[in-house]
Each structure stands twice: as C-alpha cells, then as structure tokens.
Coordinates of C-alpha atoms in Angstrom, one line a residue:
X6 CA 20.1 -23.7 14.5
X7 CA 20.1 -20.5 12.5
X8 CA 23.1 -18.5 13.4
X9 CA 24.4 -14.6 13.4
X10 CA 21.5 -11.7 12.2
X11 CA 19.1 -14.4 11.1
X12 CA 18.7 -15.9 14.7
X13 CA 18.2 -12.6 16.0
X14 CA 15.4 -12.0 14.5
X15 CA 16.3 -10.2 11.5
X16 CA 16.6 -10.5 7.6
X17 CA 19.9 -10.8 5.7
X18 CA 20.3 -7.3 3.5
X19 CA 19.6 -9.7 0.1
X20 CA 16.0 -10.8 1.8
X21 CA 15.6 -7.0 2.7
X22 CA 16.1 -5.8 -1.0
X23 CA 13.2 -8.7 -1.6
X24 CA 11.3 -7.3 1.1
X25 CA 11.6 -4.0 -0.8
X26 CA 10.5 -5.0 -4.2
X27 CA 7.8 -6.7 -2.4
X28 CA 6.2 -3.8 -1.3
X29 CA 6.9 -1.5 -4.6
X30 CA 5.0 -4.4 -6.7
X31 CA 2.0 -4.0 -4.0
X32 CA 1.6 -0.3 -5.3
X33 CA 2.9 -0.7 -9.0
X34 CA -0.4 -1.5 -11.0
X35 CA -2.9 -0.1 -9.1
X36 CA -2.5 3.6 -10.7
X37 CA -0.3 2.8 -13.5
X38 CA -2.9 4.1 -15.9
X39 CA -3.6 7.3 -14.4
X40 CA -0.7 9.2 -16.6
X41 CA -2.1 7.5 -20.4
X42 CA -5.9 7.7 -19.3
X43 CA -6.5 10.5 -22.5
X44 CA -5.1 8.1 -24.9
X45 CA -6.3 4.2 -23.5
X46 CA -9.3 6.0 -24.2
X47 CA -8.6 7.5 -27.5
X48 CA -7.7 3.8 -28.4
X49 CA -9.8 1.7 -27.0
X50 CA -13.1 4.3 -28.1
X51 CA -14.5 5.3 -24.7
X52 CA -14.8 8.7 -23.1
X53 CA -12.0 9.5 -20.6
X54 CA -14.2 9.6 -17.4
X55 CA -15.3 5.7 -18.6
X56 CA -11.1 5.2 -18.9
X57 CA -10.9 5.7 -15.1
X58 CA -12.5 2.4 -14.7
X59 CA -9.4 0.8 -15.2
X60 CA -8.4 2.1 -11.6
X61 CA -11.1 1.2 -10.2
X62 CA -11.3 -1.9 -11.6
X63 CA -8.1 -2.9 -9.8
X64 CA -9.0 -1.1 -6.6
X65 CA -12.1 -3.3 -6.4
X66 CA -10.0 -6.6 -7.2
X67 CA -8.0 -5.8 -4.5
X68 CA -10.6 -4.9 -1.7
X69 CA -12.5 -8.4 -2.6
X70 CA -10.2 -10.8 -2.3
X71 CA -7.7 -9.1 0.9
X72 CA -9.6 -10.7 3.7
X73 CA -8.9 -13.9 2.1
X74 CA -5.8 -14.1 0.7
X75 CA -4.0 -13.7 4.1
X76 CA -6.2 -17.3 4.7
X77 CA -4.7 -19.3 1.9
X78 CA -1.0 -18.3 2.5
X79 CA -2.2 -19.7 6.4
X80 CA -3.2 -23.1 4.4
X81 CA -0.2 -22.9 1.4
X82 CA 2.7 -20.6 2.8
X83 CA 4.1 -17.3 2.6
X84 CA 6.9 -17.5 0.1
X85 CA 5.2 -19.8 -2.3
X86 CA 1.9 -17.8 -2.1
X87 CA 4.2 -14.4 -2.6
X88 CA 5.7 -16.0 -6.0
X89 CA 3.0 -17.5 -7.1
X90 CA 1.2 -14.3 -6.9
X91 CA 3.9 -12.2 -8.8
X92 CA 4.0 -14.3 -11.5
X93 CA 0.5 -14.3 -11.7
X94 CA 0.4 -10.3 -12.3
X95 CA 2.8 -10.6 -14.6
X96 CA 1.1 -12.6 -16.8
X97 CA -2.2 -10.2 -16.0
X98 CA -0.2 -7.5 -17.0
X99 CA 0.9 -8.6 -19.9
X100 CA -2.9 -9.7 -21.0
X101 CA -3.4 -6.0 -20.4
X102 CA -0.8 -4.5 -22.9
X103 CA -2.6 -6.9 -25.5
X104 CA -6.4 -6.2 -24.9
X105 CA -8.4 -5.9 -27.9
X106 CA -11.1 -3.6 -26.6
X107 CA -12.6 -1.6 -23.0
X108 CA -14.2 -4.5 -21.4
X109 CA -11.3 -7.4 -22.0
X110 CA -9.0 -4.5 -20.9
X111 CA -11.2 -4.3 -17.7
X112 CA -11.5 -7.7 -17.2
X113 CA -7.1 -7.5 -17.0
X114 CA -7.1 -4.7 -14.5
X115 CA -9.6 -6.4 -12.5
X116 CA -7.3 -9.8 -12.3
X117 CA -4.3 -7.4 -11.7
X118 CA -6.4 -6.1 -8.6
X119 CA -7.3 -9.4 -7.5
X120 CA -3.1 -10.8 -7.2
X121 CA -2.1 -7.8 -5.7
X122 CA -3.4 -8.5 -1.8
X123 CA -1.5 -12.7 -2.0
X124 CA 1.4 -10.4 -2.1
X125 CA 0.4 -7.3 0.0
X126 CA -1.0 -9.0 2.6
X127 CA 1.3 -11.9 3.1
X128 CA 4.8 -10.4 2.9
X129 CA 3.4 -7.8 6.1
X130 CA 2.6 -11.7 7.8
X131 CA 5.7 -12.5 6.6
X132 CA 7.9 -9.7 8.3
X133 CA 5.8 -10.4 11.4
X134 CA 6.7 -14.1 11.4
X135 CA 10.7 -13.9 10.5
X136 CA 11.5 -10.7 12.0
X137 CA 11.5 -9.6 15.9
X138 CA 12.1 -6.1 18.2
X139 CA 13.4 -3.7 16.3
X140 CA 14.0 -5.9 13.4
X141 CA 10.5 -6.1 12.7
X142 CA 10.0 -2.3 13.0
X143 CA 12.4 -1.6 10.2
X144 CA 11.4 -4.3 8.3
X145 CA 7.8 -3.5 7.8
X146 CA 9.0 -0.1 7.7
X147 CA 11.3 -0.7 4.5
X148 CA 8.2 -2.6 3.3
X149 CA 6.2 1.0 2.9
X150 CA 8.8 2.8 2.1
X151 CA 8.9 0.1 -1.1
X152 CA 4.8 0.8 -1.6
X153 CA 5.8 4.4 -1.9
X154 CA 8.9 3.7 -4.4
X155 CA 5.4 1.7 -6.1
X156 CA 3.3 4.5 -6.5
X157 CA 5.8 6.4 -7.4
X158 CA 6.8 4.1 -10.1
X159 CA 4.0 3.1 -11.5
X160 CA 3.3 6.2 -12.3
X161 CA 6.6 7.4 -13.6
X162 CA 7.3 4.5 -15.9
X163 CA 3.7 4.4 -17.3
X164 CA 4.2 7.6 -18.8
X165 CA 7.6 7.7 -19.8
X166 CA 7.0 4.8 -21.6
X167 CA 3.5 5.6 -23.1
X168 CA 5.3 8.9 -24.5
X169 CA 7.7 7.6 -26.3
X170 CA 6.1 3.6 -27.4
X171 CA 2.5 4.2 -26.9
X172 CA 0.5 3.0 -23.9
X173 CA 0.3 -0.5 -24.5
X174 CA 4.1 -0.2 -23.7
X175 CA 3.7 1.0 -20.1
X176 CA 2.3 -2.3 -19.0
X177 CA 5.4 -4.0 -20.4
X178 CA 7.3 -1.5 -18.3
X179 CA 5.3 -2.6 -15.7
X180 CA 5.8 -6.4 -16.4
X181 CA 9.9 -6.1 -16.6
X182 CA 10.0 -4.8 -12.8
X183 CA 7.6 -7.5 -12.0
X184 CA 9.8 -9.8 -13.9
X185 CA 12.5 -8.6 -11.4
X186 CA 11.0 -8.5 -8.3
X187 CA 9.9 -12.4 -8.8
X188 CA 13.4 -13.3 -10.0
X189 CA 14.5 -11.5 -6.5
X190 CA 11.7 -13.2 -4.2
X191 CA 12.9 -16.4 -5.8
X192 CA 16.1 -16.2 -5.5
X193 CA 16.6 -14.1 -2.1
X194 CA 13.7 -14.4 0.0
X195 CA 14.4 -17.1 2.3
X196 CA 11.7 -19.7 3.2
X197 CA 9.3 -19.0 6.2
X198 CA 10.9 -20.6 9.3
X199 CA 8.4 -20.1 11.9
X200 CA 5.1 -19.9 10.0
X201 CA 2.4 -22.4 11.3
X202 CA 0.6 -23.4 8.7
X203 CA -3.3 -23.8 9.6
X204 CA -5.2 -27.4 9.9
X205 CA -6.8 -26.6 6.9
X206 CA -8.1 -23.8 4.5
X207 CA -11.7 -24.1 6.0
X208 CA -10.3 -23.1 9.4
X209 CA -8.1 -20.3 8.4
X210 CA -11.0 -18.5 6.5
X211 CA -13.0 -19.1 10.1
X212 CA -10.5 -17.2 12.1
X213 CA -11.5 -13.8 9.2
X214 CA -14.7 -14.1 11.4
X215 CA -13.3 -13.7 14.5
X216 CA -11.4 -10.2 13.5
X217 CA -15.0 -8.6 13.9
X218 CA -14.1 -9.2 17.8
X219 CA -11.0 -8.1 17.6
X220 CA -11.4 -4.2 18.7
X221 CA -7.6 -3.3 18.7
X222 CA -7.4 -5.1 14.8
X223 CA -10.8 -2.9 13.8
X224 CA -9.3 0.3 15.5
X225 CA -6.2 -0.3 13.3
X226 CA -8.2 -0.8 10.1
X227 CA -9.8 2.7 11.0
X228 CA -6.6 4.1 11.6
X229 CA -5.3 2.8 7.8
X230 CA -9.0 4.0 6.1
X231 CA -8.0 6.9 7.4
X232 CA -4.5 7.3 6.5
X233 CA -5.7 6.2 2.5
X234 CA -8.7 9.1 2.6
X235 CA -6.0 11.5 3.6
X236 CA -3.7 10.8 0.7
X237 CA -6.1 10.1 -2.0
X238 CA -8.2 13.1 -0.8
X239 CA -5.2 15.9 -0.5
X240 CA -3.4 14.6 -4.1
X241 CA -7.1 14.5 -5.9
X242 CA -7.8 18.2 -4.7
X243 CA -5.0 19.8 -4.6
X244 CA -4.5 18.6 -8.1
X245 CA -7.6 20.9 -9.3
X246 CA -6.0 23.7 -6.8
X247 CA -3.2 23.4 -8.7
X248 CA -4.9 23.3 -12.4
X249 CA -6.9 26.2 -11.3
X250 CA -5.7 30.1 -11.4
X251 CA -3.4 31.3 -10.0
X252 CA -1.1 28.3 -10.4
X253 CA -2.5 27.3 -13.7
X254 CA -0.1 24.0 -14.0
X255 CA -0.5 21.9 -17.1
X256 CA -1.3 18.0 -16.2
X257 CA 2.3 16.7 -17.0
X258 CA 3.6 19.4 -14.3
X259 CA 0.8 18.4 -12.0
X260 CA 1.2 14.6 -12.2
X261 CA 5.3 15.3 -11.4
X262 CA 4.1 16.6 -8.1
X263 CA 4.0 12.9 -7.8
X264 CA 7.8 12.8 -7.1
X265 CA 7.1 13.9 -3.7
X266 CA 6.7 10.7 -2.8
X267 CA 10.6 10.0 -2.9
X268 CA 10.9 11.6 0.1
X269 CA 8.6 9.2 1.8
X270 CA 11.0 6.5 0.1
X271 CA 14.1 7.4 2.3
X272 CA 12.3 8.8 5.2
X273 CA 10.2 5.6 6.2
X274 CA 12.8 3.6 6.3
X275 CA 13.5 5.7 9.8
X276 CA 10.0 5.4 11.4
X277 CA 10.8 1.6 12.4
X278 CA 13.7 3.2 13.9
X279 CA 11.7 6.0 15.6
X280 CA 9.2 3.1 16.3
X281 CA 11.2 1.1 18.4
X282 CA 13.1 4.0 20.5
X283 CA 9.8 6.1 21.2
X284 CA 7.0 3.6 20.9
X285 CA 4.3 3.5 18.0
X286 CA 1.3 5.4 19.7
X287 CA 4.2 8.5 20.0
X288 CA 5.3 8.4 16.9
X289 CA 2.0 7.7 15.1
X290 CA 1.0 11.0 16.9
X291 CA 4.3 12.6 15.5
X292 CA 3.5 11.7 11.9
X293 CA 0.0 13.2 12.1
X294 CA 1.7 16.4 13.1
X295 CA 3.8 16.3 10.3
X296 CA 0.3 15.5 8.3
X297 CA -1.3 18.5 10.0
X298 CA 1.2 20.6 9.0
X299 CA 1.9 19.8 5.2
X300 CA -1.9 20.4 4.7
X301 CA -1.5 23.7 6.8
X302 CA 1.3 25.0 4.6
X303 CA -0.8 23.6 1.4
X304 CA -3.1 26.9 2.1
X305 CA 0.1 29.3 1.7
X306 CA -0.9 30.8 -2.0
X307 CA 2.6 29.6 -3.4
X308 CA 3.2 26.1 -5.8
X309 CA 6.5 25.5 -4.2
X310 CA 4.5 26.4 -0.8
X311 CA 1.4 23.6 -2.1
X312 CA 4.6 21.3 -2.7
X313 CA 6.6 21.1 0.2
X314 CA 3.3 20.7 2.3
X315 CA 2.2 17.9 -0.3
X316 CA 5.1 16.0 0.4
X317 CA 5.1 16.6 3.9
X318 CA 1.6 15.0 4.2
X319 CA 2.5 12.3 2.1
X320 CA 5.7 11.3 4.1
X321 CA 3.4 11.7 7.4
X322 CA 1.2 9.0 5.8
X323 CA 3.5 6.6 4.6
X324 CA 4.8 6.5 7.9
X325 CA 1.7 6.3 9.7
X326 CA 1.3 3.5 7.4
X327 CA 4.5 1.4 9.0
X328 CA 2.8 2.1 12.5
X329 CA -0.7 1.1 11.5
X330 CA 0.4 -2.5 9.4
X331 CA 2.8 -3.5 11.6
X332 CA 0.5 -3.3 14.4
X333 CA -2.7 -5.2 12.3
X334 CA 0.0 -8.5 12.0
X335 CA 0.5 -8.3 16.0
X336 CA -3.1 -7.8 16.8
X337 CA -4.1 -10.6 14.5
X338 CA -2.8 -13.1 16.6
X339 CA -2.8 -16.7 14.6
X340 CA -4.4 -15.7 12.1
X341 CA -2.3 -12.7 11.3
X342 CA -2.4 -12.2 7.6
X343 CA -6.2 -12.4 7.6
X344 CA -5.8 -9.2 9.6
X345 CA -3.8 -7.9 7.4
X346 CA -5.8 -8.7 4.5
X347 CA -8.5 -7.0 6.5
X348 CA -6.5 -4.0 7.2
X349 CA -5.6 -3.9 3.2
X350 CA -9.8 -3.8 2.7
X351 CA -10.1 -0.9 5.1
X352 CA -7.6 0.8 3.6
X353 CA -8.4 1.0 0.0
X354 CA -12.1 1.2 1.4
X355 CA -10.6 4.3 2.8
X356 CA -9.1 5.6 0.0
X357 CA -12.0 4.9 -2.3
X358 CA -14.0 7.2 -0.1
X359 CA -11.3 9.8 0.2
X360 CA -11.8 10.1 -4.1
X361 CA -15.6 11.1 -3.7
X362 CA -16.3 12.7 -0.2
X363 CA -14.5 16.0 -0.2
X364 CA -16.3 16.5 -3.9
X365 CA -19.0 18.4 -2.0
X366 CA -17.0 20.5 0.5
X367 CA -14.5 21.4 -2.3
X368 CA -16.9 22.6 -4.3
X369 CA -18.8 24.4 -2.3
X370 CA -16.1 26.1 0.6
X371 CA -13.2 25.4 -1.8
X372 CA -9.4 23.7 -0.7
X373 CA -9.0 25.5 2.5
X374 CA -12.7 23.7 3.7
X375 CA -11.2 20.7 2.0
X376 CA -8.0 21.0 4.1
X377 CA -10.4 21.0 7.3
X378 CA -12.1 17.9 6.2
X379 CA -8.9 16.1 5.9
X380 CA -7.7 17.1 9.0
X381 CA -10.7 16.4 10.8
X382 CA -9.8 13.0 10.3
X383 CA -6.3 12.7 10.6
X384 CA -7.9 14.1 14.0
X385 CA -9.9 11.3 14.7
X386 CA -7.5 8.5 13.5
X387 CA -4.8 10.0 16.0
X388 CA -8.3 9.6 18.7
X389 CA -8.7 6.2 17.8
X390 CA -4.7 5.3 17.9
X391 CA -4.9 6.1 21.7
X392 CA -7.8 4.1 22.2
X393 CA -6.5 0.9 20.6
X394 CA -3.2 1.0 20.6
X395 CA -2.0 2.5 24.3
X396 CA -1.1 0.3 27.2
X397 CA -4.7 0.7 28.8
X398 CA -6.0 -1.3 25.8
X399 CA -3.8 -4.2 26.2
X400 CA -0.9 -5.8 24.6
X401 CA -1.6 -7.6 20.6
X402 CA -1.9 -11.4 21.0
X403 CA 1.6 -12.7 19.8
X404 CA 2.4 -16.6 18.0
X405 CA 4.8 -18.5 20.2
X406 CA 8.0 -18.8 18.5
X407 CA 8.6 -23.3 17.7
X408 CA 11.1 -24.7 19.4
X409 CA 14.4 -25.3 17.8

C-alpha cells in the first residue's frame, strides 16, 4: 500500500509541477496568434480580420471534441490519453510553423484545437481521481493557476519570438514548452491508481447523455460560460477603451496589459486553500466580489486605474474557475471527465459569446454600459452558484475509492 503524502490523498511536489505544466499547455495555443495576426496575414495573403480565423479555428476544435474526450480517457486512461495528447499538439504545432498557405495553416489550428480538451479535460478527472479533501482543492487549484501561466505564455512567447525570427518561429516556441511539459508528464506524473476504466467506449460516450439530467453539472457549466464571457468580454473592450482617447495606447502596450494575468498565477494557487477552510459556494461569492470590483475601478478615467481593475477581474475569474472545475469532476459522478469535457464546451461556448455580445452595448452606451453587461452576469452566475452548489441542492455523486 501507498505510503506517506501519496496515501493521503495527495500528489508528490514532482507530479504537482506536472500537474502545472498540464494546465499551462491547456491555454498555450489557443491565442498564441493573437500578438503576429498583422503579419500571418501579410504572409500568408489574407486580410487581418480573415487571420483571426486561426483562433477560432482552435476554439471550435476544442468545443467539438470536449464532451468526448473525457469518454475515451474513461475507455484508455488518464495518463496515457494526457501524453498521447501532448505529443499530438506538438507535432500539430509544428505542422503549423511549416504551412504553405491560409487554409493548410487552418486546417493545423483546427487539429491544435481538437488535442487540447484529451488534456484539459482529463488531467481535472485526473486531480479528482488521485487527490482527496484539501488536496484536491489545491490541486485543481494549481491546475488554473497553470492555464493562466498558459494564456499568459502563449501570448508572451509568440511575440517575442515572432519579433525577433519571424512568426513561423512562435510556434516552435510553442512546441519546445510542449516538448517539456510531455517530457515532465512522462517522466513525473505518476500512473492513475484509482481510475475505473469503463466496460467499454460505447458505454462511456452513453453516460455524456446522462449529464443533460444532471442539474448541479449543467448549473456548473453555466457558472464556467459565464466566468469565460466575463474575461473574454472585459479584455476585448477594454482593449478599444484603451486604444481610444484619452489613453491612446499603441497595440504592443495594450497586449502587455496581458501580464496581469501573473497575478492570477500566484494568487490561485490560494483559492483551493480558501476553498477548503470556507467552503466553495463562499468563496465563489468572494471572487465575484473581487470581479465586481476590478470592473468597478475599470470606469476610474486612469490606465493604471483600467489596470489594477483588469487584473483584479482576471484573478477573480481564474479563481472562480478552480471552484467551478473542481466541482464539474464531483458532480460527474462515474463518468467524471465527460463532465468535465462538458464543462470545457460551456466554457469556451461562453467565451465565444463574450467576443460578440457586448459589440452592440459598447457601441452604442460605450464601456461603462459594457461594464453593466458584464456584471449582470457575474450577477447571475453567483445566482446560479447558490442554487446548484449549496447544501439545499444536495451533495455531488462521489466514485468509491477500490479497495487496497
């Protein structure tokens, strides 16, 4: 029998650097091209509006095939599907720093998108399977806080590397952390000890079906749609408040605003803490606060003001993402990484709206009608977070730990 941390629950520090890295390859490629979009399109001859494509492209790859990745890792496993999947995206990645033209470069993005959730999806299962108590709380929270290191990254390295090699170059930036984080999986990640796997692949895609029952799992999936809308929405706008007199920021200042999100890096690691001591209905509510309030002090006519209160949003919704994920493995039941495939659909779904639906309030009321919009639903996702997640609604199914 498994002895010291391990049997209690928990991961040793090498599996939670994996479990890191895990999570900062689920965010690296999906906006990796945002910072060389002027000149992908320059090269490859298509207008810049046509270049976005390549975001979307990857978005849509991941939103497919999340509710059913979570079903073949039931069927395979979770550590060889993880691997498997990394090396997979590397090779994608690679294909994209050597396409010829728009539509094989598409066709790369796309394949990107559609690795990303056998990775995304199954090390959240994962967490939920190996770690218990408190020790699942800050695991899943280190996850996040490794998806925001991601977006952060992705973005970083793209154009640091792009400015001074070209963009083809970012995606090889892109490929050497990838190269690393499967190396570290490999290596570190020990295998899955109390998985189940399912009677076949057949059944485990059934059990997606049975999700649409499940009203704590679909209350969860709102909650994470609206955690995405939030963030996509308040970076997108802000971004034109910021282009726009009287700030007049140039687009590299603008797209460093992106560094806020290294504050969400060291502070999520905490909300497991703050998970376990206060519960995760009061501490979701304590993280919209902390939303409510960066987009409050976003309306103060001052670019350090616009910053701060960016980066106090962002960190709110990083770590109202540790509440929501965590909680879409426990209400899964069985079939937990179907929910959290699920989950990952809602959420992008989410996010993809939060790109397009505050077009017409901003233009027509402007960012401080924008800012109402967006907390409207941070609002209604703290609404919903009472209704499926407080003791009234009932307790998550939970797997049965195997005897020894």
């Amino acid at each position: 029998m498994p002895r010291g941390p391990e049997a209690a629950g928990s991961l040793p520090p090498r599996a939670r650097t994996a479990v890191f890295l895990l999570g900062l390859c689920a965010l690296l490629n999906i906006y990796s091209t945002q910072p060389v979009l002027p000149e992908l399109a320059r090269d490859l001859d298509v207008p810049v509006g046509q270049a976005t494509w390549t975001i979307t492209a990857t978005t849509l790859g991941v939103a497919l095939m999340a509710p059913f990745a979570g079903s073949v890792s039931d069927f395979l496993g979770r550590k060889r599907v993880m691997v498997a999947a990394i090396g997979a995206s590397l090779a994608a990645t690679l294909a994209c720093a050597l396409a010829r033209d728009f539509p094989a470069m598409l066709v790369c993005r796309f394949a990107q998108g559609l690795f990303i959730p056998f990775v995304f999806a199954v090390a959240v299962s994962y967490v939920a399977e190996e770690c218990t108590g408190a020790a699942a709380q800050g695991a899943n929270a280190l996850y996040v806080s490794g998806t925001a290191f991601g977006g952060f990254c992705g973005r970083f390295l793209s154009g640091a590397a792009a400015t001074h090699f070209g963009w083809r170059s970012s995606f090889v930036a892109m490929a050497l952390v990838l190269l690393v984080t499967l190396a570290v999986t490999a290596a570190w990640l020990p295998r899955e000890r109390r998985f189940r796997r399912s009677e076949s692949l057949l059944a485990s895609l059934q059990g997606i079906g049975r999700h649409f029952g499940n009203a704590r799992l679909l209350g969860t999936c709102f909650i994470g749609a609206a955690i995405l809308f939030l963030q996509v929405g308040s970076f997108t706008y802000a971004g034109m408040v910021l282009e726009a007199p009287p700030f007049g920021l140039s687009s590299f200042e603008i797209g460093a605003v992106f560094a806020v999100f290294l504050v969400a890096v060291v502070v999520t690691p905490l909300t497991g803490r703050l998970i376990d001591r206060i519960g995760r209905l009061r501490t979701f509510v304590l993280v919209s606060a902390v939303c409510l309030a960066g987009l409050a002090l976003t309306l103060v006519p001052s670019v350090p003001a616009v910053i701060v209160g960016l980066a106090a949003s962002s960190t709110g919704v990083f770590s109202g993402q540790a509440c929501a994920i965590g909680y879409a493995a426990e209400a899964g039941g069985p079939a937990k990484s179907s929910a959290v495939g699920l989950y990952l659909t809602s959420y992008y779904a989410g996010g993809s709206i939060g790109a397009v639906a505050p077009s017409p309030v901003y233009t027509a009321a402007g960012w401080g009608a924008t800012v109402g919009l967006l907390a409207a639903v941070v609002g209604a996702s703290v609404l919903v977070a009472f209704a499926a997640w407080s003791a009234r609604a009932g307790r998550p199914h939970r797997i049965e730990e195997p005897a020894p």
